[in-house]
PDB file of C-alpha atoms in Angstrom:
ATOM      1  CA  MET A  13     160.917 110.760 105.759  1.00 42.00           C
ATOM      2  CA  SER A  14     159.767 108.737 102.688  1.00 40.00           C
ATOM      3  CA  LEU A  15     159.945 109.637  98.826  1.00 38.00           C
ATOM      4  CA  PRO A  16     156.589 109.727  96.928  1.00 37.00           C
ATOM      5  CA  ALA A  17     155.273 106.384  95.141  1.00 41.00           C
ATOM      6  CA  ARG A  18     156.031 106.803  91.654  1.00 35.00           C
ATOM      7  CA  SER A  19     153.113 106.378  89.166  1.00 37.00           C
ATOM      8  CA  ALA A  20     153.223 102.569  87.164  1.00 39.00           C
ATOM      9  CA  SER A  21     153.099 104.508  84.525  1.00 38.00           C
ATOM     10  CA  ALA A  22     155.710 106.405  85.311  1.00 38.00           C
ATOM     11  CA  GLY A  23     159.046 106.186  82.827  1.00 40.00           C
ATOM     12  CA  VAL A  24     162.633 106.068  82.699  1.00 40.00           C
ATOM     13  CA  GLY A  25     164.010 108.171  85.290  1.00 43.00           C
ATOM     14  CA  GLY A  26     159.738 109.239  87.184  1.00 43.00           C
ATOM     15  CA  ASP A  27     159.775 111.205  84.653  1.00 45.00           C
ATOM     16  CA  VAL A  28     155.926 110.192  83.481  1.00 42.00           C
ATOM     17  CA  PRO A  29     154.904 111.029  79.994  1.00 39.00           C
ATOM     18  CA  LYS A  30     152.845 114.056  78.887  1.00 49.00           C
ATOM     19  CA  GLU A  31     149.645 113.643  76.910  1.00 53.00           C
ATOM     20  CA  PRO A  32     150.211 113.808  72.906  1.00 50.00           C
ATOM     21  CA  ALA A  33     149.793 117.139  72.234  1.00 66.00           C
ATOM     22  CA  MET A  34     145.740 118.514  70.517  1.00 75.00           C
ATOM     23  CA  SER A  35     145.677 118.029  67.015  1.00 82.00           C
ATOM     24  CA  GLU A  36     145.925 121.143  65.146  1.00 83.00           C
ATOM     25  CA  PRO A  37     142.175 120.857  64.009  1.00 86.00           C
ATOM     26  CA  VAL A  38     140.454 120.054  68.296  1.00 89.00           C
ATOM     27  CA  LEU A  39     142.525 122.870  69.065  1.00 89.00           C
ATOM     28  CA  GLN A  40     140.809 124.889  66.273  1.00 91.00           C
ATOM     29  CA  ASN A  41     136.918 124.399  67.066  1.00 93.00           C
ATOM     30  CA  LYS A  42     138.017 125.060  70.382  1.00 93.00           C
ATOM     31  CA  THR A  43     140.137 128.431  69.497  1.00 94.00           C
ATOM     32  CA  LYS A  44     136.670 129.231  67.852  1.00 95.00           C
ATOM     33  CA  THR A  45     135.410 128.372  70.636  1.00 94.00           C
ATOM     34  CA  ILE A  46     136.760 130.863  72.746  1.00 95.00           C
ATOM     35  CA  THR A  47     135.847 133.111  70.456  1.00 95.00           C
ATOM     36  CA  VAL A  48     132.961 132.928  69.953  1.00 95.00           C
ATOM     37  CA  ASP A  49     133.170 133.682  73.463  1.00 96.00           C
ATOM     38  CA  PHE A  50     134.649 136.166  74.071  1.00 96.00           C
ATOM     39  CA  LEU A  51     133.557 138.510  72.052  1.00 96.00           C
ATOM     40  CA  ALA A  52     129.916 137.413  73.583  1.00 96.00           C
ATOM     41  CA  ASN A  53     131.429 138.401  77.002  1.00 95.00           C
ATOM     42  CA  GLY A  54     134.206 140.497  76.222  1.00 93.00           C
ATOM     43  CA  HIS A  55     136.141 138.617  78.841  1.00 94.00           C
ATOM     44  CA  LYS A  56     140.034 138.995  78.121  1.00 95.00           C
ATOM     45  CA  LYS A  57     141.055 136.919  81.204  1.00 95.00           C
ATOM     46  CA  VAL A  58     138.303 134.297  81.185  1.00 95.00           C
ATOM     47  CA  ALA A  59     139.516 134.347  77.473  1.00 95.00           C
ATOM     48  CA  VAL A  60     143.020 133.885  78.468  1.00 94.00           C
ATOM     49  CA  LEU A  61     142.092 131.254  81.675  1.00 93.00           C
ATOM     50  CA  HIS A  62     140.227 128.986  78.408  1.00 93.00           C
ATOM     51  CA  ILE A  63     143.551 129.257  76.152  1.00 91.00           C
ATOM     52  CA  GLU A  64     145.652 128.521  79.212  1.00 90.00           C
ATOM     53  CA  ASP A  65     143.561 125.059  79.712  1.00 88.00           C
ATOM     54  CA  LEU A  66     144.157 124.157  76.192  1.00 85.00           C
ATOM     55  CA  ASN A  67     146.944 123.120  77.372  1.00 80.00           C
ATOM     56  CA  SER A  68     149.504 122.992  73.595  1.00 79.00           C
ATOM     57  CA  PRO A  69     151.716 125.940  74.286  1.00 80.00           C
ATOM     58  CA  GLN A  70     153.777 124.466  71.834  1.00 82.00           C
ATOM     59  CA  LEU A  71     149.971 125.795  69.695  1.00 89.00           C
ATOM     60  CA  LEU A  72     149.429 129.035  70.701  1.00 93.00           C
ATOM     61  CA  SER A  73     150.485 130.345  67.337  1.00 93.00           C
ATOM     62  CA  THR A  74     147.428 128.488  66.077  1.00 94.00           C
ATOM     63  CA  VAL A  75     145.331 129.872  68.407  1.00 94.00           C
ATOM     64  CA  VAL A  76     146.162 133.550  67.382  1.00 96.00           C
ATOM     65  CA  SER A  77     146.069 132.452  63.549  1.00 96.00           C
ATOM     66  CA  THR A  78     142.384 130.826  64.079  1.00 96.00           C
ATOM     67  CA  MET A  79     141.727 133.629  66.414  1.00 96.00           C
ATOM     68  CA  VAL A  80     142.682 136.749  63.779  1.00 97.00           C
ATOM     69  CA  THR A  81     141.373 134.556  60.396  1.00 96.00           C
ATOM     70  CA  TYR A  82     138.099 134.075  62.208  1.00 96.00           C
ATOM     71  CA  VAL A  83     137.160 137.616  63.067  1.00 96.00           C
ATOM     72  CA  VAL A  84     138.633 138.740  59.315  1.00 95.00           C
ATOM     73  CA  VAL A  85     136.235 136.328  57.514  1.00 94.00           C
ATOM     74  CA  ARG A  86     133.543 137.764  59.812  1.00 94.00           C
ATOM     75  CA  LYS A  87     134.772 141.663  58.285  1.00 93.00           C
ATOM     76  CA  GLU A  88     133.621 142.444  61.150  1.00 92.00           C
ATOM     77  CA  VAL A  89     135.586 145.561  62.379  1.00 94.00           C
ATOM     78  CA  ASP A  90     134.316 145.739  66.332  1.00 95.00           C
ATOM     79  CA  GLN A  91     135.280 141.904  65.988  1.00 95.00           C
ATOM     80  CA  CYS A  92     138.602 143.043  65.243  1.00 96.00           C
ATOM     81  CA  ARG A  93     138.675 145.087  67.669  1.00 96.00           C
ATOM     82  CA  ALA A  94     138.290 142.923  70.105  1.00 96.00           C
ATOM     83  CA  ILE A  95     140.371 140.667  69.219  1.00 97.00           C
ATOM     84  CA  GLY A  96     143.430 142.884  68.718  1.00 96.00           C
ATOM     85  CA  GLY A  97     143.022 143.744  72.358  1.00 96.00           C
ATOM     86  CA  LEU A  98     142.646 139.946  72.960  1.00 97.00           C
ATOM     87  CA  LEU A  99     145.918 139.783  71.378  1.00 96.00           C
ATOM     88  CA  ALA A 100     147.486 142.474  72.657  1.00 96.00           C
ATOM     89  CA  TYR A 101     146.210 141.394  76.948  1.00 96.00           C
ATOM     90  CA  SER A 102     148.254 137.977  75.958  1.00 94.00           C
ATOM     91  CA  LEU A 103     151.328 138.783  74.534  1.00 95.00           C
ATOM     92  CA  PHE A 104     151.937 141.841  77.403  1.00 95.00           C
ATOM     93  CA  GLY A 105     150.424 139.512  80.124  1.00 93.00           C
ATOM     94  CA  GLY A 106     152.754 136.182  79.411  1.00 92.00           C
ATOM     95  CA  TYR A 107     150.520 133.907  78.103  1.00 91.00           C
ATOM     96  CA  ILE A 108     151.046 134.415  75.042  1.00 93.00           C
ATOM     97  CA  SER A 109     155.164 135.192  73.295  1.00 93.00           C
ATOM     98  CA  LEU A 110     156.023 137.584  70.899  1.00 95.00           C
ATOM     99  CA  ASP A 111     157.154 134.643  68.474  1.00 95.00           C
ATOM    100  CA  GLN A 112     154.076 132.438  68.735  1.00 94.00           C
ATOM    101  CA  MET A 113     152.314 136.058  67.705  1.00 96.00           C
ATOM    102  CA  VAL A 114     154.447 136.607  65.543  1.00 96.00           C
ATOM    103  CA  ASP A 115     154.576 132.911  63.890  1.00 96.00           C
ATOM    104  CA  GLY A 116     150.432 133.816  64.143  1.00 96.00           C
ATOM    105  CA  PHE A 117     150.286 136.416  62.405  1.00 96.00           C
ATOM    106  CA  ALA A 118     152.730 135.032  59.282  1.00 96.00           C
ATOM    107  CA  ARG A 119     149.925 131.928  58.992  1.00 95.00           C
ATOM    108  CA  VAL A 120     147.605 133.931  58.287  1.00 96.00           C
ATOM    109  CA  PHE A 121     149.573 136.858  56.217  1.00 96.00           C
ATOM    110  CA  GLU A 122     150.720 133.624  53.965  1.00 96.00           C
ATOM    111  CA  ASP A 123     146.957 132.966  53.666  1.00 93.00           C
ATOM    112  CA  ALA A 124     145.985 136.662  53.083  1.00 95.00           C
ATOM    113  CA  PRO A 125     146.089 136.373  49.317  1.00 95.00           C
ATOM    114  CA  ASP A 126     143.612 133.738  49.132  1.00 93.00           C
ATOM    115  CA  LEU A 127     141.622 134.556  51.538  1.00 93.00           C
ATOM    116  CA  ALA A 128     141.246 138.278  49.625  1.00 93.00           C
ATOM    117  CA  TYR A 129     138.978 136.865  46.665  1.00 93.00           C
ATOM    118  CA  ALA A 130     136.505 136.254  49.715  1.00 93.00           C
ATOM    119  CA  VAL A 131     136.793 139.132  52.095  1.00 93.00           C
ATOM    120  CA  PRO A 132     138.665 141.666  49.520  1.00 94.00           C
ATOM    121  CA  GLN A 133     139.015 144.435  52.845  1.00 95.00           C
ATOM    122  CA  VAL A 134     141.688 141.284  54.376  1.00 95.00           C
ATOM    123  CA  TYR A 135     144.120 143.698  54.709  1.00 95.00           C
ATOM    124  CA  ASP A 136     142.225 146.508  55.826  1.00 95.00           C
ATOM    125  CA  LEU A 137     140.733 144.407  58.302  1.00 95.00           C
ATOM    126  CA  LEU A 138     144.077 143.084  59.748  1.00 95.00           C
ATOM    127  CA  ALA A 139     145.438 146.762  59.985  1.00 95.00           C
ATOM    128  CA  VAL A 140     142.454 147.633  63.041  1.00 95.00           C
ATOM    129  CA  ILE A 141     143.664 144.507  64.684  1.00 95.00           C
TER     130      ILE A 141
END
């Protein structure tokens, strides 16, 4: 029985170096695209697959905050409800951890006073989510 060949780029101990994490602006843009697609078709499973494809588990709180901020700024109650459903599905399905969800919402609530200038009903919309 032979051992599998190590990659030439393998590091010490045979560990393959991980790709660098996606930058936050790139992640936000990709998240907005996923959000728009989800709001257009409503397929939670497809949206979750796209989130997993981002391959940035350490940045899932950014995904949460970007999705929430996107729909709040649009001021559409139905879209807030839809994103709330997607986030609940992601949380209870184990795709996003409770800590990541809390961190994402914390970022939104930190920005909420500034956001209230453009979206006076920000807290009402967050309650819908």
